[in-house]
Amino acid sequence: MIDLIRQSAVPSNVMRSASKGALTLPPGEIIEILVYLTTNAVFAKDAAMTLAGWDEKSCVKVLADPQTPFEVTNYFLDPKNRRPKLLPALLENASVREAILIDLAQSPNREIVDMMLASKRVRGSTDILHALGINSHITDQEKSEIEMALRNVGLDTVQIHAVLEPVEEVAEEEGPTAYEIENAAAIAAEEAAGKQFELLGPIDENATEPSAPVTTPVEITPAEVQATIAAALPPAEIAATATAPALDAAPVPAEEKSQAVPEAEKEKVTERVSVLQKIARLSVGQRVQLAMRGSKEERSILIRDGSKLVSSAVLVSPKVSEAEIENFAALKNVQEQVLRDIARNPKYKKIYPVIRNLSNNPRTPLDLSLGLLNHLMVMDLKNLSMNKNVPETLRKIALKRFKEKSGPPGQQKG
């Protein structure tokens, strides 16, 4: 049934019944169908509501099964759909990748931390315990529990201390990466040419982007950063940027700061400005180092750097996550080479949302987009055929593939 629904080979009334959980199928299959339907524009709302009210005992049994598809476990691990009573089953499910649990271990949510500390799988994994141990929200008592768990997996005091050291502190001691060594000559050449920091597209990632690809780099030097930010941010945020200190200016007295913007928003914008100021001061070589070792926010800026050496360094960083790559694949203000590098990486080609985002990105070169069509699901082919931002050639071929895959089984072509 799930295969027929993916191919849109069942009547719409059956699809609607499925979205309401009314089909007579095993719980595992109907939950898988419901998760798939949450990606369907017509039935997504009903499917999501049905899943939200699904019997917890039935869900626990399905989510504890290692044979449950990763799309289902990922759906219930998503913060938007996460249900506390289902989390223990997901934590113990061996098919849930450890990398996802490592990311979950950074959560500030007290309930999640407690559940993870109670998990047998978590207590047996040095990597997950490390992620919990450097979570700034855990208490001293919880840190002691983590140290005890590390002893139980065979680590001594010195090893425990090393595991609980924050990653950022250790990274600064590292020598040049293979990427830096391999590209040392090119980095030196760009520095000798005095290549300054350039940012492609608007600074604010939430700002409305033009439908056409951004091709002209916006150069941002330390002296120009404040003016560029003022032009790029929405009007509501411009006042908040005034609270950020200029590169060489004295701090603004607290009593003179504007109260027009909420404190949380001020801090958010000020932090963004501060990161841009920091990056604007750096040479090409230093930006490459930051791309390899920096934070998620720094990578989100450096991926749009006008230097290909810098943006490519972000993609090969050992810290870059799959979720970041998914976001990068959808950006319309990156260099074409970034999208080519993502599409050609065998690791990223296995991540379906990356393929979908690249296909729908008008910035993706047509030769790459056409090659990705064979990997798209039926409904995504249909959506792509109606995406007016991509080339007409791509839309026509997507429509053709959609008709071939959604036709009667005996008439499908490839």
CSV table of C-alpha atoms in Angstrom, one decimal:
chain,number,residue,atom,x,y,z
A,1,MET,CA,0.0,0.0,0.0
A,2,ILE,CA,2.8,2.5,0.8
A,3,ASP,CA,4.3,1.9,-2.6
A,4,LEU,CA,1.0,2.5,-4.3
A,5,ILE,CA,0.4,5.7,-2.4
A,6,ARG,CA,4.0,6.9,-3.2
A,7,GLN,CA,3.1,6.3,-6.9
A,8,SER,CA,-0.2,8.1,-6.5
A,9,ALA,CA,-1.8,4.9,-7.8
A,10,VAL,CA,-4.7,4.8,-5.4
A,11,PRO,CA,-7.9,6.9,-5.5
A,12,SER,CA,-8.0,10.2,-3.6
A,13,ASN,CA,-10.7,8.9,-1.3
A,14,VAL,CA,-8.4,6.1,-0.2
A,15,MET,CA,-5.6,8.7,0.3
A,16,ARG,CA,-8.0,10.7,2.5
A,17,SER,CA,-9.0,7.7,4.5
A,18,ALA,CA,-5.3,6.9,5.0
A,19,SER,CA,-4.6,10.4,6.2
A,20,LYS,CA,-7.2,9.9,8.9
A,21,GLY,CA,-5.9,6.5,9.9
A,22,ALA,CA,-9.0,4.7,8.7
A,23,LEU,CA,-7.3,2.0,6.6
A,24,THR,CA,-7.3,-1.6,8.0
A,25,LEU,CA,-3.5,-2.1,8.1
A,26,PRO,CA,-0.9,-3.1,10.7
A,27,PRO,CA,0.1,-0.1,12.9
A,28,GLY,CA,3.7,0.0,11.5
A,29,GLU,CA,2.4,0.3,7.9
A,30,ILE,CA,-0.3,2.8,8.6
A,31,ILE,CA,2.1,5.0,10.6
A,32,GLU,CA,4.6,4.8,7.7
A,33,ILE,CA,1.9,5.9,5.3
A,34,LEU,CA,0.9,8.8,7.6
A,35,VAL,CA,4.5,10.0,7.9
A,36,TYR,CA,4.7,10.0,4.1
A,37,LEU,CA,1.5,11.9,3.7
A,38,THR,CA,2.7,14.7,6.0
A,39,THR,CA,4.8,15.7,2.9
A,40,ASN,CA,1.7,15.8,0.7
A,41,ALA,CA,0.3,19.3,0.3
A,42,VAL,CA,-3.3,18.0,0.2
A,43,PHE,CA,-3.3,15.5,3.1
A,44,ALA,CA,-0.4,16.8,5.3
A,45,LYS,CA,-2.6,18.5,7.9
A,46,ASP,CA,-4.9,15.5,8.4
A,47,ALA,CA,-2.0,13.1,8.5
A,48,ALA,CA,-0.1,15.2,11.1
A,49,MET,CA,-3.2,15.5,13.3
A,50,THR,CA,-3.8,11.8,13.1
A,51,LEU,CA,-0.2,11.0,14.1
A,52,ALA,CA,-0.4,13.5,17.0
A,53,GLY,CA,-3.3,11.6,18.4
A,54,TRP,CA,-2.1,8.1,17.6
A,55,ASP,CA,-2.2,5.6,20.5
A,56,GLU,CA,1.1,5.8,22.4
A,57,LYS,CA,1.4,2.1,23.2
A,58,SER,CA,1.1,1.3,19.5
A,59,CYS,CA,3.6,4.0,18.6
A,60,VAL,CA,6.1,2.8,21.2
A,61,LYS,CA,6.0,-0.7,19.7
A,62,VAL,CA,6.6,0.6,16.2
A,63,LEU,CA,9.3,3.0,17.2
A,64,ALA,CA,11.2,0.3,19.2
A,65,ASP,CA,11.3,-2.0,16.1
A,66,PRO,CA,14.8,-1.8,14.4
A,67,GLN,CA,13.0,-2.5,11.1
A,68,THR,CA,10.9,0.7,11.3
A,69,PRO,CA,12.0,3.0,8.4
A,70,PHE,CA,14.2,5.9,9.3
A,71,GLU,CA,11.7,8.4,7.9
A,72,VAL,CA,9.3,7.3,10.7
A,73,THR,CA,11.8,7.5,13.5
A,74,ASN,CA,13.2,10.8,12.2
A,75,TYR,CA,9.6,12.2,12.1
A,76,PHE,CA,9.1,11.5,15.8
A,77,LEU,CA,12.5,12.8,16.7
A,78,ASP,CA,11.8,16.1,15.1
A,79,PRO,CA,11.2,18.7,17.8
A,80,LYS,CA,7.9,19.7,16.2
A,81,ASN,CA,6.6,16.1,16.5
A,82,ARG,CA,8.5,14.9,19.6
A,83,ARG,CA,6.4,13.2,22.3
A,84,PRO,CA,8.1,12.6,25.6
A,85,LYS,CA,6.6,9.1,26.2
A,86,LEU,CA,7.9,7.9,22.9
A,87,LEU,CA,11.5,9.1,23.4
A,88,PRO,CA,12.7,6.1,25.5
A,89,ALA,CA,11.8,3.7,22.7
A,90,LEU,CA,13.6,5.8,20.1
A,91,LEU,CA,16.7,6.1,22.3
A,92,GLU,CA,17.0,2.3,22.5
A,93,ASN,CA,16.2,1.6,18.9
A,94,ALA,CA,19.5,0.5,17.3
A,95,SER,CA,18.4,1.8,13.9
A,96,VAL,CA,18.4,5.4,15.1
A,97,ARG,CA,21.8,6.8,14.2
A,98,GLU,CA,24.1,7.7,17.0
A,99,ALA,CA,24.7,11.1,15.4
A,100,ILE,CA,21.1,12.0,15.9
A,101,LEU,CA,21.3,11.1,19.6
A,102,ILE,CA,24.5,13.1,19.9
A,103,ASP,CA,22.7,16.2,18.6
A,104,LEU,CA,19.8,15.4,20.9
A,105,ALA,CA,22.2,15.3,23.9
A,106,GLN,CA,22.8,19.1,23.4
A,107,SER,CA,19.2,19.9,24.2
A,108,PRO,CA,18.5,22.3,27.1
A,109,ASN,CA,15.2,20.4,27.8
A,110,ARG,CA,15.5,18.9,31.3
A,111,GLU,CA,13.1,16.0,30.5
A,112,ILE,CA,15.2,14.9,27.5
A,113,VAL,CA,18.4,15.0,29.6
A,114,ASP,CA,16.8,12.9,32.3
A,115,MET,CA,15.6,10.3,29.8
A,116,MET,CA,19.0,10.1,28.1
A,117,LEU,CA,20.8,9.6,31.4
A,118,ALA,CA,18.3,6.8,32.1
A,119,SER,CA,18.9,5.1,28.7
A,120,LYS,CA,21.0,1.9,28.6
A,121,ARG,CA,22.2,2.7,25.1
A,122,VAL,CA,23.3,6.2,26.1
A,123,ARG,CA,25.2,5.0,29.1
A,124,GLY,CA,27.0,2.6,26.9
A,125,SER,CA,28.2,5.1,24.3
A,126,THR,CA,31.3,7.2,25.0
A,127,ASP,CA,30.3,9.6,22.2
A,128,ILE,CA,26.8,10.3,23.4
A,129,LEU,CA,28.0,10.6,27.0
A,130,HIS,CA,30.6,13.1,25.8
A,131,ALA,CA,27.9,15.2,24.1
A,132,LEU,CA,25.8,15.1,27.3
A,133,GLY,CA,28.9,15.9,29.4
A,134,ILE,CA,29.6,19.2,27.5
A,135,ASN,CA,26.0,20.2,27.5
A,136,SER,CA,26.0,23.6,29.4
A,137,HIS,CA,22.6,22.9,30.9
A,138,ILE,CA,23.4,19.8,32.9
A,139,THR,CA,23.8,20.0,36.7
A,140,ASP,CA,26.8,18.9,38.8
A,141,GLN,CA,24.9,15.9,39.9
A,142,GLU,CA,24.2,14.8,36.3
A,143,LYS,CA,27.9,15.4,35.4
A,144,SER,CA,28.8,13.0,38.2
A,145,GLU,CA,26.4,10.4,36.8
A,146,ILE,CA,28.0,10.8,33.4
A,147,GLU,CA,31.5,10.3,34.9
A,148,MET,CA,30.2,7.1,36.6
A,149,ALA,CA,28.8,5.9,33.3
A,150,LEU,CA,32.1,6.5,31.6
A,151,ARG,CA,33.9,4.5,34.3
A,152,ASN,CA,31.4,1.7,33.7
A,153,VAL,CA,32.4,1.6,30.0
A,154,GLY,CA,36.1,1.2,31.0
A,155,LEU,CA,37.5,4.7,31.0
A,156,ASP,CA,40.0,5.8,33.6
A,157,THR,CA,40.1,9.3,35.3
A,158,VAL,CA,42.4,10.8,32.6
A,159,GLN,CA,40.3,9.5,29.8
A,160,ILE,CA,37.1,10.7,31.4
A,161,HIS,CA,38.6,14.2,31.8
A,162,ALA,CA,39.6,14.2,28.1
A,163,VAL,CA,36.1,13.0,27.0
A,164,LEU,CA,34.4,15.8,29.0
A,165,GLU,CA,36.7,18.5,27.6
A,166,PRO,CA,34.7,20.9,25.3
A,167,VAL,CA,35.5,20.2,21.6
A,168,GLU,CA,36.1,23.9,20.9
A,169,GLU,CA,39.0,24.1,23.4
A,170,VAL,CA,40.7,21.1,21.9
A,171,ALA,CA,40.2,22.1,18.3
A,172,GLU,CA,42.4,25.2,18.6
A,173,GLU,CA,45.4,23.1,19.3
A,174,GLU,CA,45.0,21.1,16.1
A,175,GLY,CA,47.5,21.6,13.2
A,176,PRO,CA,46.6,22.3,9.6
A,177,THR,CA,44.0,20.1,8.1
A,178,ALA,CA,44.5,18.0,5.0
A,179,TYR,CA,42.4,20.6,3.1
A,180,GLU,CA,44.6,23.5,4.2
A,181,ILE,CA,47.7,21.6,3.3
A,182,GLU,CA,46.4,20.6,-0.1
A,183,ASN,CA,45.3,24.2,-0.9
A,184,ALA,CA,48.1,26.0,0.7
A,185,ALA,CA,49.4,27.5,-2.5
A,186,ALA,CA,46.0,28.7,-3.6
A,187,ILE,CA,45.3,30.2,-0.2
A,188,ALA,CA,48.6,32.1,-0.3
A,189,ALA,CA,47.9,33.4,-3.8
A,190,GLU,CA,44.5,34.8,-2.7
A,191,GLU,CA,46.1,36.4,0.4
A,192,ALA,CA,48.9,37.9,-1.7
A,193,ALA,CA,46.2,39.4,-4.1
A,194,GLY,CA,44.6,41.0,-1.0
A,195,LYS,CA,41.2,39.2,-1.5
A,196,GLN,CA,38.9,40.6,1.1
A,197,PHE,CA,35.7,39.1,2.6
A,198,GLU,CA,32.7,39.0,0.3
A,199,LEU,CA,29.2,37.8,1.2
A,200,LEU,CA,26.9,36.6,-1.5
A,201,GLY,CA,23.3,37.8,-1.1
A,202,PRO,CA,21.5,39.3,1.9
A,203,ILE,CA,23.1,39.0,5.4
A,204,ASP,CA,19.9,38.1,7.1
A,205,GLU,CA,19.0,34.5,6.2
A,206,ASN,CA,15.3,35.2,6.9
A,207,ALA,CA,15.2,38.1,4.6
A,208,THR,CA,13.1,37.7,1.4
A,209,GLU,CA,15.4,36.6,-1.4
A,210,PRO,CA,14.8,37.4,-5.1
A,211,SER,CA,13.5,34.6,-7.2
A,212,ALA,CA,16.4,34.8,-9.6
A,213,PRO,CA,19.8,33.5,-8.5
A,214,VAL,CA,22.1,36.1,-6.8
A,215,THR,CA,25.2,36.3,-8.9
A,216,THR,CA,26.9,39.6,-7.9
A,217,PRO,CA,28.9,39.3,-4.7
A,218,VAL,CA,28.3,42.0,-2.1
A,219,GLU,CA,31.8,43.0,-0.7
A,220,ILE,CA,31.8,43.7,3.0
A,221,THR,CA,34.9,45.2,4.5
A,222,PRO,CA,35.3,46.0,8.2
A,223,ALA,CA,34.5,49.7,7.5
A,224,GLU,CA,31.3,48.9,5.6
A,225,VAL,CA,29.8,46.1,7.7
A,226,GLN,CA,27.4,48.3,9.7
A,227,ALA,CA,26.0,50.1,6.6
A,228,THR,CA,25.6,46.8,4.8
A,229,ILE,CA,23.8,45.2,7.7
A,230,ALA,CA,21.4,48.2,7.9
A,231,ALA,CA,20.5,47.8,4.3
A,232,ALA,CA,20.1,44.0,4.5
A,233,LEU,CA,18.0,43.6,7.7
A,234,PRO,CA,14.3,44.2,8.0
A,235,PRO,CA,13.3,47.7,9.4
A,236,ALA,CA,12.3,46.2,12.7
A,237,GLU,CA,15.8,44.9,13.3
A,238,ILE,CA,17.8,47.9,12.1
A,239,ALA,CA,17.4,49.7,15.5
A,240,ALA,CA,18.7,46.7,17.3
A,241,THR,CA,22.0,46.7,15.3
A,242,ALA,CA,22.7,50.1,16.8
A,243,THR,CA,23.3,48.4,20.1
A,244,ALA,CA,26.2,46.4,18.6
A,245,PRO,CA,29.6,48.0,19.1
A,246,ALA,CA,31.4,49.2,15.9
A,247,LEU,CA,34.7,47.7,15.1
A,248,ASP,CA,36.8,50.5,16.6
A,249,ALA,CA,34.1,52.4,18.6
A,250,ALA,CA,33.8,52.7,22.3
A,251,PRO,CA,31.0,50.7,24.0
A,252,VAL,CA,27.6,52.4,24.1
A,253,PRO,CA,26.5,53.2,27.7
A,254,ALA,CA,23.6,50.9,28.8
A,255,GLU,CA,21.3,53.9,29.4
A,256,GLU,CA,21.6,55.1,25.8
A,257,LYS,CA,20.6,51.7,24.3
A,258,SER,CA,17.3,51.7,22.4
A,259,GLN,CA,14.4,49.9,24.2
A,260,ALA,CA,12.3,49.6,21.0
A,261,VAL,CA,13.3,46.0,20.3
A,262,PRO,CA,12.9,43.1,22.8
A,263,GLU,CA,16.1,42.1,24.6
A,264,ALA,CA,16.1,38.6,23.1
A,265,GLU,CA,15.9,40.1,19.6
A,266,LYS,CA,18.6,42.6,20.4
A,267,GLU,CA,21.0,39.8,21.6
A,268,LYS,CA,20.2,37.7,18.5
A,269,VAL,CA,21.0,40.6,16.0
A,270,THR,CA,24.0,41.8,18.0
A,271,GLU,CA,25.5,38.4,18.0
A,272,ARG,CA,25.0,38.1,14.2
A,273,VAL,CA,26.7,41.5,13.7
A,274,SER,CA,29.5,40.5,16.0
A,275,VAL,CA,30.2,37.3,14.0
A,276,LEU,CA,30.2,39.3,10.8
A,277,GLN,CA,32.6,41.8,12.2
A,278,LYS,CA,34.9,39.0,13.3
A,279,ILE,CA,34.9,37.4,9.9
A,280,ALA,CA,35.3,40.7,8.1
A,281,ARG,CA,38.7,41.1,9.8
A,282,LEU,CA,40.1,37.7,8.7
A,283,SER,CA,42.4,36.8,5.8
A,284,VAL,CA,41.5,34.0,3.4
A,285,GLY,CA,43.7,31.5,5.3
A,286,GLN,CA,42.0,32.5,8.6
A,287,ARG,CA,38.6,32.2,7.1
A,288,VAL,CA,39.5,28.7,5.8
A,289,GLN,CA,40.5,27.7,9.3
A,290,LEU,CA,37.3,29.1,10.8
A,291,ALA,CA,35.3,27.2,8.1
A,292,MET,CA,37.0,24.0,9.3
A,293,ARG,CA,36.8,24.6,13.0
A,294,GLY,CA,34.2,27.2,13.7
A,295,SER,CA,30.6,27.2,14.9
A,296,LYS,CA,27.4,26.5,13.0
A,297,GLU,CA,26.6,30.2,12.7
A,298,GLU,CA,30.0,30.9,11.3
A,299,ARG,CA,29.7,28.2,8.8
A,300,SER,CA,26.3,29.6,7.7
A,301,ILE,CA,28.0,32.8,6.8
A,302,LEU,CA,31.2,31.4,5.3
A,303,ILE,CA,29.3,29.0,3.0
A,304,ARG,CA,28.4,32.3,1.2
A,305,ASP,CA,31.9,33.6,1.1
A,306,GLY,CA,33.0,35.0,-2.3
A,307,SER,CA,36.2,32.8,-2.1
A,308,LYS,CA,35.6,29.3,-3.4
A,309,LEU,CA,38.4,28.1,-1.1
A,310,VAL,CA,36.5,29.2,1.9
A,311,SER,CA,33.0,27.9,0.9
A,312,SER,CA,34.5,24.6,-0.1
A,313,ALA,CA,36.2,24.3,3.3
A,314,VAL,CA,32.8,24.6,5.0
A,315,LEU,CA,31.6,21.5,3.1
A,316,VAL,CA,34.6,19.3,4.1
A,317,SER,CA,34.6,20.5,7.7
A,318,PRO,CA,34.5,17.6,10.2
A,319,LYS,CA,31.9,19.6,12.2
A,320,VAL,CA,29.4,20.2,9.4
A,321,SER,CA,26.2,18.3,10.0
A,322,GLU,CA,23.7,16.7,7.6
A,323,ALA,CA,21.1,19.2,8.6
A,324,GLU,CA,23.4,22.0,7.6
A,325,ILE,CA,24.1,20.4,4.2
A,326,GLU,CA,20.3,20.2,3.7
A,327,ASN,CA,20.0,23.9,4.3
A,328,PHE,CA,23.0,24.7,2.1
A,329,ALA,CA,21.5,22.7,-0.8
A,330,ALA,CA,18.4,25.1,-0.7
A,331,LEU,CA,20.4,28.4,-0.6
A,332,LYS,CA,20.1,30.7,-3.6
A,333,ASN,CA,22.9,32.9,-2.6
A,334,VAL,CA,25.9,30.6,-2.8
A,335,GLN,CA,28.4,30.0,-5.5
A,336,GLU,CA,27.5,27.4,-8.1
A,337,GLN,CA,30.5,25.4,-7.0
A,338,VAL,CA,29.0,24.9,-3.6
A,339,LEU,CA,26.0,23.1,-5.1
A,340,ARG,CA,28.2,21.1,-7.4
A,341,ASP,CA,30.3,19.9,-4.6
A,342,ILE,CA,27.3,18.9,-2.6
A,343,ALA,CA,25.7,17.0,-5.5
A,344,ARG,CA,28.9,15.2,-6.3
A,345,ASN,CA,29.6,14.0,-2.8
A,346,PRO,CA,28.6,10.3,-2.5
A,347,LYS,CA,27.8,10.8,1.2
A,348,TYR,CA,25.4,13.7,0.6
A,349,LYS,CA,23.7,12.0,-2.4
A,350,LYS,CA,22.3,9.4,0.0
A,351,ILE,CA,20.4,12.1,2.0
A,352,TYR,CA,17.0,12.4,0.3
A,353,PRO,CA,16.2,16.0,1.5
A,354,VAL,CA,19.5,17.2,0.0
A,355,ILE,CA,18.5,15.7,-3.4
A,356,ARG,CA,15.1,17.3,-3.2
A,357,ASN,CA,16.5,20.7,-2.1
A,358,LEU,CA,19.1,20.7,-4.9
A,359,SER,CA,16.4,19.8,-7.5
A,360,ASN,CA,14.2,22.7,-6.5
A,361,ASN,CA,17.0,25.2,-6.2
A,362,PRO,CA,17.0,27.6,-9.2
A,363,ARG,CA,20.7,28.2,-8.5
A,364,THR,CA,21.6,24.5,-9.2
A,365,PRO,CA,23.1,24.0,-12.7
A,366,LEU,CA,20.7,22.4,-15.1
A,367,ASP,CA,23.0,19.5,-15.9
A,368,LEU,CA,23.0,18.5,-12.2
A,369,SER,CA,19.3,19.0,-11.7
A,370,LEU,CA,18.5,16.7,-14.6
A,371,GLY,CA,20.7,14.0,-13.2
A,372,LEU,CA,18.8,14.2,-9.8
A,373,LEU,CA,15.4,13.6,-11.3
A,374,ASN,CA,15.8,9.8,-11.2
A,375,HIS,CA,16.1,9.9,-7.5
A,376,LEU,CA,13.0,11.9,-6.7
A,377,MET,CA,9.8,10.5,-5.4
A,378,VAL,CA,6.5,10.8,-7.3
A,379,MET,CA,5.0,13.7,-5.4
A,380,ASP,CA,8.3,15.6,-5.4
A,381,LEU,CA,8.4,15.2,-9.2
A,382,LYS,CA,4.9,16.7,-9.4
A,383,ASN,CA,5.9,19.6,-7.1
A,384,LEU,CA,9.0,20.2,-9.2
A,385,SER,CA,7.0,20.3,-12.4
A,386,MET,CA,5.0,23.2,-10.9
A,387,ASN,CA,8.0,25.1,-9.5
A,388,LYS,CA,8.2,28.3,-11.7
A,389,ASN,CA,11.6,29.3,-10.2
A,390,VAL,CA,13.4,26.4,-12.0
A,391,PRO,CA,14.2,26.2,-15.7
A,392,GLU,CA,11.3,25.3,-18.0
A,393,THR,CA,13.3,22.3,-19.4
A,394,LEU,CA,13.6,20.9,-15.9
A,395,ARG,CA,9.8,21.4,-15.2
A,396,LYS,CA,8.8,19.6,-18.5
A,397,ILE,CA,11.1,16.6,-17.8
A,398,ALA,CA,9.9,16.4,-14.2
A,399,LEU,CA,6.3,16.3,-15.4
A,400,LYS,CA,7.1,13.6,-17.9
A,401,ARG,CA,8.8,11.5,-15.2
A,402,PHE,CA,5.8,12.1,-12.9
A,403,LYS,CA,3.3,10.8,-15.5
A,404,GLU,CA,5.5,7.8,-16.2
A,405,LYS,CA,5.8,6.9,-12.5
A,406,SER,CA,2.2,7.7,-11.5
A,407,GLY,CA,0.6,5.8,-14.4
A,408,PRO,CA,-0.9,2.3,-14.0
A,409,PRO,CA,1.8,-0.2,-12.9
A,410,GLY,CA,1.8,-2.1,-16.2
A,411,GLN,CA,2.4,1.1,-18.2
A,412,GLN,CA,5.3,2.6,-16.2
A,413,LYS,CA,8.4,3.3,-18.2
A,414,GLY,CA,11.6,2.9,-16.0
